[in-house]
mmCIF file of C-alpha atoms in Angstrom:
data_model
loop_
_atom_site.group_PDB
_atom_site.id
_atom_site.type_symbol
_atom_site.label_atom_id
_atom_site.label_comp_id
_atom_site.label_asym_id
_atom_site.label_seq_id
_atom_site.Cartn_x
_atom_site.Cartn_y
_atom_site.Cartn_z
ATOM 1 C CA MET A 1 -12.532 -7.797 22.251
ATOM 2 C CA GLN A 2 -10.356 -10.635 20.965
ATOM 3 C CA ILE A 3 -8.368 -11.859 17.974
ATOM 4 C CA THR A 4 -9.020 -15.372 16.693
ATOM 5 C CA PHE A 5 -8.052 -17.313 13.606
ATOM 6 C CA PHE A 6 -11.511 -16.633 12.208
ATOM 7 C CA SER A 7 -11.486 -12.899 12.923
ATOM 8 C CA LEU A 8 -8.136 -12.716 11.104
ATOM 9 C CA PHE A 9 -9.630 -14.644 8.209
ATOM 10 C CA MET A 10 -12.557 -12.207 8.056
ATOM 11 C CA SER A 11 -10.088 -9.285 8.050
ATOM 12 C CA VAL A 12 -8.284 -10.767 5.047
ATOM 13 C CA ILE A 13 -11.556 -11.180 3.149
ATOM 14 C CA TRP A 14 -12.895 -7.715 3.939
ATOM 15 C CA SER A 15 -9.593 -5.892 3.514
ATOM 16 C CA SER A 16 -9.006 -7.536 0.151
ATOM 17 C CA ALA A 17 -12.551 -6.798 -0.976
ATOM 18 C CA LEU A 18 -12.269 -3.113 -0.004
ATOM 19 C CA ALA A 19 -8.898 -2.756 -1.759
ATOM 20 C CA VAL A 20 -10.147 -4.387 -4.973
ATOM 21 C CA PHE A 21 -13.391 -2.395 -4.877
ATOM 22 C CA ASN A 22 -11.504 0.871 -4.435
ATOM 23 C CA TYR A 23 -9.089 -0.100 -7.225
ATOM 24 C CA PHE A 24 -11.840 -0.618 -9.791
ATOM 25 C CA CYS A 25 -13.568 2.608 -8.707
ATOM 26 C CA ARG A 26 -10.270 4.500 -8.944
ATOM 27 C CA LYS A 27 -9.733 3.286 -12.506
ATOM 28 C CA LYS A 28 -12.902 5.145 -13.484
ATOM 29 C CA HIS A 29 -11.909 8.767 -13.942
ATOM 30 C CA PHE A 30 -15.413 9.784 -12.911
ATOM 31 C CA PHE A 31 -14.449 9.024 -9.306
ATOM 32 C CA ILE A 32 -11.246 11.062 -9.552
ATOM 33 C CA ARG A 33 -13.254 13.990 -10.873
ATOM 34 C CA GLN A 34 -15.929 13.699 -8.173
ATOM 35 C CA LEU A 35 -13.793 12.693 -5.173
ATOM 36 C CA GLY A 36 -10.354 14.049 -5.952
ATOM 37 C CA ILE A 37 -7.221 11.933 -5.929
ATOM 38 C CA THR A 38 -6.407 12.771 -2.280
ATOM 39 C CA ASN A 39 -9.717 11.362 -1.050
ATOM 40 C CA ILE A 40 -9.202 8.205 -3.102
ATOM 41 C CA LEU A 41 -5.845 7.819 -1.397
ATOM 42 C CA PHE A 42 -7.555 8.062 1.997
ATOM 43 C CA LEU A 43 -10.126 5.446 0.961
ATOM 44 C CA TYR A 44 -7.310 2.966 0.496
ATOM 45 C CA LEU A 45 -6.567 3.428 4.186
ATOM 46 C CA PHE A 46 -9.903 1.776 5.016
ATOM 47 C CA SER A 47 -8.632 -1.537 3.662
ATOM 48 C CA VAL A 48 -5.325 -1.127 5.517
ATOM 49 C CA ILE A 49 -7.063 -0.337 8.808
ATOM 50 C CA ARG A 50 -9.407 -3.305 8.390
ATOM 51 C CA MET A 51 -6.418 -5.628 7.973
ATOM 52 C CA ILE A 52 -4.396 -4.384 10.949
ATOM 53 C CA VAL A 53 -7.411 -4.368 13.307
ATOM 54 C CA PRO A 54 -8.710 -7.976 13.061
ATOM 55 C CA TYR A 55 -10.749 -7.906 16.268
ATOM 56 C CA GLU A 56 -14.037 -9.375 17.355
ATOM 57 C CA PHE A 57 -15.902 -6.775 19.404
ATOM 58 C CA SER A 58 -18.667 -7.172 21.962
ATOM 59 C CA PHE A 59 -21.303 -6.457 19.307
ATOM 60 C CA THR A 60 -19.860 -8.980 16.832
ATOM 61 C CA GLN A 61 -22.319 -11.768 16.066
ATOM 62 C CA VAL A 62 -20.992 -15.302 15.659
ATOM 63 C CA ILE A 63 -22.404 -17.195 12.685
ATOM 64 C CA PRO A 64 -21.640 -20.931 12.980
ATOM 65 C CA PRO A 65 -20.637 -22.568 9.685
ATOM 66 C CA GLN A 66 -22.735 -25.400 8.286
ATOM 67 C CA GLY A 67 -22.003 -28.635 6.446
ATOM 68 C CA VAL A 68 -18.568 -29.099 4.929
ATOM 69 C CA LEU A 69 -17.551 -25.613 6.012
ATOM 70 C CA SER A 70 -18.174 -26.647 9.611
ATOM 71 C CA ASP A 71 -15.691 -29.522 9.292
ATOM 72 C CA ILE A 72 -13.106 -27.188 7.751
ATOM 73 C CA CYS A 73 -13.530 -24.663 10.544
ATOM 74 C CA ARG A 74 -13.339 -27.364 13.192
ATOM 75 C CA ASP A 75 -9.899 -28.603 12.119
ATOM 76 C CA PRO A 76 -7.891 -25.617 13.403
ATOM 77 C CA TYR A 77 -9.303 -26.282 16.879
ATOM 78 C CA ILE A 78 -9.609 -30.053 16.999
ATOM 79 C CA GLY A 79 -8.032 -31.817 14.037
ATOM 80 C CA GLN A 80 -4.404 -31.247 15.008
ATOM 81 C CA ALA A 81 -4.992 -31.934 18.687
ATOM 82 C CA ARG A 82 -5.427 -35.691 18.227
ATOM 83 C CA THR A 83 -1.805 -36.439 17.350
ATOM 84 C CA SER A 84 0.289 -33.488 18.461
ATOM 85 C CA ARG A 85 0.274 -30.420 20.643
ATOM 86 C CA ILE A 86 1.768 -28.481 17.680
ATOM 87 C CA SER A 87 -1.157 -27.431 15.516
ATOM 88 C CA LEU A 88 -1.146 -26.470 11.867
ATOM 89 C CA LEU A 89 -2.102 -22.928 12.866
ATOM 90 C CA ALA A 90 0.990 -22.666 15.067
ATOM 91 C CA VAL A 91 3.205 -23.798 12.187
ATOM 92 C CA LEU A 92 1.594 -21.305 9.823
ATOM 93 C CA ALA A 93 1.993 -18.524 12.398
ATOM 94 C CA VAL A 94 5.712 -19.288 12.715
ATOM 95 C CA VAL A 95 6.136 -19.317 8.924
ATOM 96 C CA TRP A 96 4.254 -16.020 8.688
ATOM 97 C CA ALA A 97 6.439 -14.388 11.348
ATOM 98 C CA VAL A 98 9.710 -15.705 9.897
ATOM 99 C CA VAL A 99 8.978 -14.700 6.290
ATOM 100 C CA SER A 100 7.693 -11.272 7.386
ATOM 101 C CA SER A 101 10.821 -10.661 9.463
ATOM 102 C CA VAL A 102 13.086 -11.705 6.595
ATOM 103 C CA LEU A 103 11.278 -9.438 4.120
ATOM 104 C CA ILE A 104 11.382 -6.444 6.468
ATOM 105 C CA LEU A 105 15.057 -6.945 7.317
ATOM 106 C CA ARG A 106 15.919 -7.350 3.639
ATOM 107 C CA PHE A 107 14.161 -4.083 2.825
ATOM 108 C CA VAL A 108 15.915 -2.282 5.706
ATOM 109 C CA PHE A 109 19.322 -3.482 4.489
ATOM 110 C CA GLN A 110 18.463 -2.559 0.895
ATOM 111 C CA TYR A 111 17.353 0.887 2.023
ATOM 112 C CA MET A 112 20.488 1.502 4.086
ATOM 113 C CA LYS A 113 22.701 0.281 1.248
ATOM 114 C CA ALA A 114 20.910 2.517 -1.242
ATOM 115 C CA MET A 115 21.191 5.557 1.044
ATOM 116 C CA ARG A 116 24.929 5.019 1.465
ATOM 117 C CA GLU A 117 25.322 4.758 -2.284
ATOM 118 C CA TYR A 118 23.201 7.836 -2.972
ATOM 119 C CA SER A 119 25.134 9.920 -0.429
ATOM 120 C CA SER A 120 28.312 9.221 -2.418
ATOM 121 C CA TYR A 121 26.917 10.796 -5.581
ATOM 122 C CA ARG A 122 28.176 14.180 -6.639
ATOM 123 C CA VAL A 123 26.182 17.168 -5.362
ATOM 124 C CA ARG A 124 25.279 19.519 -8.177
ATOM 125 C CA GLU A 125 26.416 23.044 -7.269
ATOM 126 C CA ASP A 126 26.480 24.577 -10.729
ATOM 127 C CA GLU A 127 24.805 27.887 -11.434
ATOM 128 C CA GLN A 128 21.948 26.386 -13.453
ATOM 129 C CA CYS A 129 20.972 23.955 -10.698
ATOM 130 C CA LYS A 130 21.047 26.632 -7.997
ATOM 131 C CA ARG A 131 18.985 29.032 -10.114
ATOM 132 C CA VAL A 132 16.333 26.469 -11.017
ATOM 133 C CA TYR A 133 16.163 25.033 -7.488
ATOM 134 C CA ASN A 134 15.530 28.515 -6.056
ATOM 135 C CA ARG A 135 12.765 28.940 -8.596
ATOM 136 C CA VAL A 136 11.172 25.698 -7.394
ATOM 137 C CA MET A 137 11.321 26.804 -3.752
ATOM 138 C CA ASN A 138 9.757 30.155 -4.628
ATOM 139 C CA VAL A 139 6.588 28.463 -5.902
ATOM 140 C CA SER A 140 6.449 25.802 -3.164
ATOM 141 C CA ARG A 141 4.385 26.109 -0.014
ATOM 142 C CA THR A 142 7.198 24.890 2.282
ATOM 143 C CA GLN A 143 10.949 25.329 2.283
ATOM 144 C CA MET A 144 12.974 22.128 2.480
ATOM 145 C CA ASN A 145 16.683 21.364 2.424
ATOM 146 C CA ILE A 146 17.087 18.786 -0.352
ATOM 147 C CA ALA A 147 20.410 17.934 -1.989
ATOM 148 C CA VAL A 148 20.426 17.618 -5.758
ATOM 149 C CA ARG A 149 22.844 14.865 -6.787
ATOM 150 C CA SER A 150 23.788 13.289 -10.108
ATOM 151 C CA SER A 151 25.477 10.074 -11.135
ATOM 152 C CA ALA A 152 25.975 7.869 -14.167
ATOM 153 C CA HIS A 153 24.418 5.047 -12.119
ATOM 154 C CA VAL A 154 21.043 6.833 -11.970
ATOM 155 C CA LYS A 155 18.777 5.798 -14.825
ATOM 156 C CA ILE A 156 15.783 8.063 -14.214
ATOM 157 C CA PRO A 157 15.226 11.114 -11.988
ATOM 158 C CA MET A 158 14.041 10.113 -8.522
ATOM 159 C CA GLY A 159 13.727 11.271 -4.938
ATOM 160 C CA ALA A 160 15.138 9.292 -2.010
ATOM 161 C CA GLY A 161 15.711 9.670 1.711
ATOM 162 C CA ILE A 162 13.422 10.268 4.676
ATOM 163 C CA PHE A 163 15.932 12.202 6.786
ATOM 164 C CA ARG A 164 18.702 12.973 4.270
ATOM 165 C CA LYS A 165 16.567 13.943 1.331
ATOM 166 C CA SER A 166 18.071 13.865 -2.142
ATOM 167 C CA ILE A 167 16.897 14.382 -5.686
ATOM 168 C CA LEU A 168 18.920 12.090 -7.937
ATOM 169 C CA LEU A 169 19.538 12.936 -11.586
ATOM 170 C CA PRO A 170 21.196 11.036 -14.435
ATOM 171 C CA GLU A 171 24.412 12.531 -15.756
ATOM 172 C CA GLU A 172 22.855 14.532 -18.564
ATOM 173 C CA THR A 173 22.483 18.057 -19.865
ATOM 174 C CA TYR A 174 19.069 19.567 -19.182
ATOM 175 C CA SER A 175 17.388 22.711 -20.367
ATOM 176 C CA ASP A 176 16.144 25.069 -17.652
ATOM 177 C CA SER A 177 12.587 23.990 -18.395
ATOM 178 C CA GLU A 178 13.339 20.261 -18.095
ATOM 179 C CA LEU A 179 15.350 20.689 -14.916
ATOM 180 C CA TYR A 180 12.615 22.856 -13.396
ATOM 181 C CA TYR A 181 9.840 20.304 -13.963
ATOM 182 C CA ILE A 182 12.003 17.409 -12.783
ATOM 183 C CA LEU A 183 13.007 19.179 -9.571
ATOM 184 C CA ARG A 184 9.518 20.452 -8.925
ATOM 185 C CA HIS A 185 8.002 16.998 -9.383
ATOM 186 C CA GLU A 186 10.378 15.367 -6.903
ATOM 187 C CA TYR A 187 10.189 18.346 -4.535
ATOM 188 C CA THR A 188 6.387 17.957 -4.496
ATOM 189 C CA HIS A 189 6.772 14.278 -3.597
ATOM 190 C CA PHE A 190 8.796 15.309 -0.547
ATOM 191 C CA GLN A 191 6.240 17.972 0.377
ATOM 192 C CA ASN A 192 3.438 15.418 0.240
ATOM 193 C CA ARG A 193 5.502 12.887 2.245
ATOM 194 C CA ASP A 194 4.848 10.353 -0.494
ATOM 195 C CA LEU A 195 8.091 8.509 0.153
ATOM 196 C CA ALA A 196 7.107 7.832 3.774
ATOM 197 C CA VAL A 197 3.725 6.523 2.591
ATOM 198 C CA LYS A 198 5.383 4.209 0.069
ATOM 199 C CA ILE A 199 7.779 2.819 2.662
ATOM 200 C CA LEU A 200 5.024 2.228 5.230
ATOM 201 C CA ILE A 201 2.870 0.460 2.657
ATOM 202 C CA HIS A 202 5.848 -1.643 1.591
ATOM 203 C CA ILE A 203 6.430 -2.710 5.219
ATOM 204 C CA TYR A 204 2.700 -3.422 5.493
ATOM 205 C CA GLY A 205 3.075 -5.622 2.414
ATOM 206 C CA CYS A 206 6.045 -7.395 4.002
ATOM 207 C CA VAL A 207 3.923 -8.258 7.042
ATOM 208 C CA PHE A 208 0.934 -9.500 5.030
ATOM 209 C CA TRP A 209 2.972 -10.976 2.169
ATOM 210 C CA TRP A 210 0.586 -13.919 1.807
ATOM 211 C CA ASN A 211 -2.376 -11.749 0.779
ATOM 212 C CA PRO A 212 -2.507 -11.336 -3.055
ATOM 213 C CA ALA A 213 -4.564 -8.137 -2.750
ATOM 214 C CA ILE A 214 -1.591 -6.436 -1.056
ATOM 215 C CA TYR A 215 0.395 -6.470 -4.294
ATOM 216 C CA LEU A 216 -2.480 -4.860 -6.184
ATOM 217 C CA LEU A 217 -2.758 -2.218 -3.460
ATOM 218 C CA LYS A 218 0.999 -1.481 -3.502
ATOM 219 C CA ARG A 219 1.156 -1.072 -7.266
ATOM 220 C CA ASP A 220 -1.942 1.090 -7.534
ATOM 221 C CA LEU A 221 -1.012 3.177 -4.515
ATOM 222 C CA ALA A 222 2.292 4.035 -6.206
ATOM 223 C CA GLN A 223 0.318 5.120 -9.273
ATOM 224 C CA VAL A 224 -2.092 7.186 -7.144
ATOM 225 C CA LEU A 225 0.851 8.984 -5.520
ATOM 226 C CA GLU A 226 2.305 9.803 -8.957
ATOM 227 C CA ILE A 227 -1.072 11.070 -10.202
ATOM 228 C CA LYS A 228 -1.486 13.183 -7.083
ATOM 229 C CA CYS A 229 1.978 14.649 -7.573
ATOM 230 C CA ASP A 230 1.282 15.398 -11.252
ATOM 231 C CA LEU A 231 -1.992 17.123 -10.422
ATOM 232 C CA ASP A 232 -0.419 19.141 -7.597
ATOM 233 C CA VAL A 233 2.397 20.340 -9.870
ATOM 234 C CA THR A 234 0.118 21.278 -12.784
ATOM 235 C CA ALA A 235 -2.868 22.561 -10.780
ATOM 236 C CA ARG A 236 -2.272 26.224 -11.648
ATOM 237 C CA MET A 237 -0.540 25.756 -14.987
ATOM 238 C CA GLY A 238 -1.831 26.801 -18.363
ATOM 239 C CA ASN A 239 -1.950 24.449 -21.309
ATOM 240 C CA ARG A 240 1.467 25.520 -22.592
ATOM 241 C CA HIS A 241 3.232 24.781 -19.325
ATOM 242 C CA LYS A 242 1.369 21.488 -18.979
ATOM 243 C CA ALA A 243 2.601 20.524 -22.426
ATOM 244 C CA GLU A 244 6.163 21.341 -21.362
ATOM 245 C CA TYR A 245 5.764 19.267 -18.198
ATOM 246 C CA LEU A 246 4.443 16.263 -20.126
ATOM 247 C CA SER A 247 7.154 16.691 -22.759
ATOM 248 C CA THR A 248 9.749 16.460 -19.995
ATOM 249 C CA ILE A 249 8.241 13.174 -18.818
ATOM 250 C CA VAL A 250 8.338 11.862 -22.398
ATOM 251 C CA ALA A 251 12.002 12.883 -22.738
ATOM 252 C CA MET A 252 12.943 11.152 -19.473
ATOM 253 C CA LEU A 253 11.011 8.045 -20.501
ATOM 254 C CA ARG A 254 12.796 7.988 -23.856
ATOM 255 C CA ASN A 255 16.182 8.352 -22.185
ATOM 256 C CA ALA A 256 15.339 5.575 -19.724
ATOM 257 C CA GLY A 257 14.513 3.332 -22.679
ATOM 258 C CA THR A 258 18.038 3.627 -24.053
ATOM 259 C CA ARG A 259 19.616 2.364 -20.840
ATOM 260 C CA ARG A 260 19.773 -1.131 -19.464
ATOM 261 C CA LYS A 261 16.692 -2.291 -17.625
ATOM 262 C CA GLU A 262 16.962 -1.915 -13.874
ATOM 263 C CA LYS A 263 14.466 -2.939 -11.230
ATOM 264 C CA ALA A 264 13.010 0.094 -9.468
ATOM 265 C CA PHE A 265 13.797 0.489 -5.775
ATOM 266 C CA TYR A 266 10.526 0.809 -3.858
ATOM 267 C CA GLY A 267 12.160 3.076 -1.286
ATOM 268 C CA ALA A 268 12.336 5.940 -3.808
ATOM 269 C CA THR A 269 9.956 7.984 -5.944
ATOM 270 C CA ALA A 270 10.735 7.931 -9.663
ATOM 271 C CA LEU A 271 9.543 10.466 -12.233
ATOM 272 C CA VAL A 272 8.742 7.762 -14.791
ATOM 273 C CA SER A 273 8.759 3.992 -15.125
ATOM 274 C CA LYS A 274 9.182 2.280 -18.462
ATOM 275 C CA ASP A 275 7.687 -0.957 -17.110
ATOM 276 C CA TYR A 276 4.057 0.217 -17.161
ATOM 277 C CA GLU A 277 3.337 2.387 -20.181
ATOM 278 C CA SER A 278 -0.419 2.259 -19.583
ATOM 279 C CA GLU A 279 0.097 4.045 -16.263
ATOM 280 C CA ILE A 280 2.099 6.809 -17.982
ATOM 281 C CA ILE A 281 -0.755 7.223 -20.474
ATOM 282 C CA GLU A 282 -3.234 7.477 -17.621
ATOM 283 C CA ARG A 283 -1.166 10.226 -15.984
ATOM 284 C CA PHE A 284 -1.084 12.138 -19.259
ATOM 285 C CA LYS A 285 -4.866 11.909 -19.641
ATOM 286 C CA LEU A 286 -5.532 13.163 -16.120
ATOM 287 C CA VAL A 287 -3.112 16.085 -16.412
ATOM 288 C CA SER A 288 -4.562 17.045 -19.806
ATOM 289 C CA ALA A 289 -8.082 16.905 -18.373
ATOM 290 C CA SER A 290 -7.078 19.401 -15.644
ATOM 291 C CA TYR A 291 -8.467 17.271 -12.798
ATOM 292 C CA GLY A 292 -6.036 18.915 -10.401
ATOM 293 C CA HIS A 293 -8.013 22.121 -9.924
ATOM 294 C CA LYS A 294 -11.561 21.079 -10.749
ATOM 295 C CA ARG A 295 -14.052 21.567 -7.955
ATOM 296 C CA LYS A 296 -14.914 18.352 -6.138
ATOM 297 C CA ASN A 297 -18.465 17.193 -5.407
ATOM 298 C CA ALA A 298 -18.723 17.549 -1.618
ATOM 299 C CA LEU A 299 -22.044 15.674 -1.384
ATOM 300 C CA PHE A 300 -20.753 12.767 -3.455
ATOM 301 C CA THR A 301 -17.520 12.661 -1.430
ATOM 302 C CA GLY A 302 -19.349 12.616 1.894
ATOM 303 C CA SER A 303 -21.739 9.931 0.686
ATOM 304 C CA TRP A 304 -18.908 7.763 -0.612
ATOM 305 C CA PHE A 305 -16.975 8.006 2.664
ATOM 306 C CA LEU A 306 -20.192 7.100 4.490
ATOM 307 C CA VAL A 307 -20.563 4.002 2.299
ATOM 308 C CA PHE A 308 -17.024 2.883 3.173
ATOM 309 C CA ALA A 309 -17.611 3.581 6.882
ATOM 310 C CA MET A 310 -20.804 1.495 6.801
ATOM 311 C CA LEU A 311 -18.921 -1.329 5.068
ATOM 312 C CA ILE A 312 -16.280 -1.231 7.794
ATOM 313 C CA PHE A 313 -18.957 -1.402 10.514
ATOM 314 C CA LEU A 314 -20.714 -4.232 8.664
ATOM 315 C CA SER A 315 -17.427 -6.138 8.436
ATOM 316 C CA TYR A 316 -17.125 -6.089 12.242
ATOM 317 C CA SER A 317 -20.777 -6.935 12.891
ATOM 318 C CA PHE A 318 -20.383 -10.668 12.264
ATOM 319 C CA VAL A 319 -17.759 -13.399 12.050
ATOM 320 C CA ILE A 320 -18.076 -16.907 10.664
ATOM 321 C CA ARG A 321 -16.647 -19.324 13.211
ATOM 322 C CA PRO A 322 -17.760 -22.309 15.311
ATOM 323 C CA ASP A 323 -19.465 -21.444 18.571
ATOM 324 C CA TYR A 324 -17.096 -23.808 20.399
ATOM 325 C CA GLU A 325 -13.409 -23.538 21.173
ATOM 326 C CA LEU A 326 -10.777 -26.029 22.284
ATOM 327 C CA PRO A 327 -10.037 -25.718 26.045
ATOM 328 C CA LEU A 328 -6.520 -24.267 25.927
ATOM 329 C CA ASP A 329 -5.809 -25.045 29.590
ATOM 330 C CA GLU A 330 -6.323 -28.794 29.203
ATOM 331 C CA SER A 331 -4.206 -31.540 27.612
ATOM 332 C CA VAL A 332 -6.071 -33.396 24.900
ATOM 333 C CA VAL A 333 -5.283 -37.053 24.295
ATOM 334 C CA GLY A 334 -8.025 -38.063 21.875
ATOM 335 C CA GLN A 335 -11.224 -37.291 20.029
ATOM 336 C CA GLU A 336 -14.229 -39.507 19.481
ATOM 337 C CA GLN A 337 -17.210 -38.905 17.219
ATOM 338 C CA THR A 338 -20.533 -39.371 19.037
ATOM 339 C CA ALA A 339 -24.072 -39.541 17.812
ATOM 340 C CA GLY A 340 -25.473 -36.809 15.625
ATOM 341 C CA ASN A 341 -23.514 -33.590 15.210
ATOM 342 C CA SER A 342 -21.488 -33.869 18.396
ATOM 343 C CA TYR A 343 -18.101 -35.206 19.419
ATOM 344 C CA SER A 344 -16.164 -35.710 22.653
ATOM 345 C CA ILE A 345 -12.609 -34.751 23.597
ATOM 346 C CA GLU A 346 -10.736 -36.871 26.168
ATOM 347 C CA CYS A 347 -8.277 -35.067 28.452
ATOM 348 C CA VAL A 348 -5.310 -36.577 30.294
ATOM 349 C CA ASP A 349 -7.053 -36.280 33.640
ATOM 350 C CA GLY A 350 -9.808 -38.639 32.480
ATOM 351 C CA THR A 351 -12.429 -35.957 31.938
ATOM 352 C CA TYR A 352 -14.297 -35.361 28.709
ATOM 353 C CA TYR A 353 -15.567 -32.294 26.884
ATOM 354 C CA VAL A 354 -18.583 -32.830 24.655
ATOM 355 C CA HIS A 355 -19.139 -30.329 21.841
ATOM 356 C CA PHE A 356 -22.317 -29.968 19.816
ATOM 357 C CA ARG A 357 -22.420 -28.575 16.278
#
């Protein structure tokens, strides 16, 4: 079992393909109806696992590249060795590590700064808030200690904090119904540990910042978490209460539209976002269709998970890379093309390595 440049490259290809494939399947509401939104969320983990486990195993078959691709694959091993001991791959690895570290540290500082700011907001201890919050806890499956805070700096209702959990509200007057649905939505996010999932995926994106598919995964995963929360909240509601819940979202979206535009902090869960109206429409359609409590197709779900498992196994069954490697314990001073598809490498001790392609 080993990690090489080519096994990492294969992980990028397969992980991206699985994420994009799952995205397009998820956009079809047929899959949500058959699988359930929770299972779709788990399917996204297949692409994450494939990316963070870029190994070649004992059963992995090596497929040597041909033609122009062979020359491209040879360069990481040989091309840089002729003039310098510092290869292009080493430079890229350093850039990767530096940018990833900067992105992670920036997020950590942003998170800590946001938590300090949120903790300074006024805690709501009025009678209405206490009454409605108790009502939310009475219908929830777990009891959690979450502070309800409000501030003029908050533009939309949101939940924040892994250890010091808070529900943040704009400084507004709410009806009991509006406050109930807002608190229940954010309370459900905390129950489902959605904030922890978002933060972990964001850190994952910071590490693999160079992969375009990561940004698609992050955006759609945030939407999947919101859909899951909506369906959990409305699973046992009648049409009238669903209409009230959706009306509350519309009211919060309208209020957010009257305020200055502010970039959403990825370390929090927000009730609505005015940046992607199509995603709000999708949430409305799924809640109205009552997908939250429809019976899932167990046979279809099992078959679909089996398909993804087989794709994962297939992705590890082969790797495209040359069947030669540069001797890492020798100093290379030159390279000379020989007859046919072979070349020789001269070492400082006067010996030569001859490689055939």
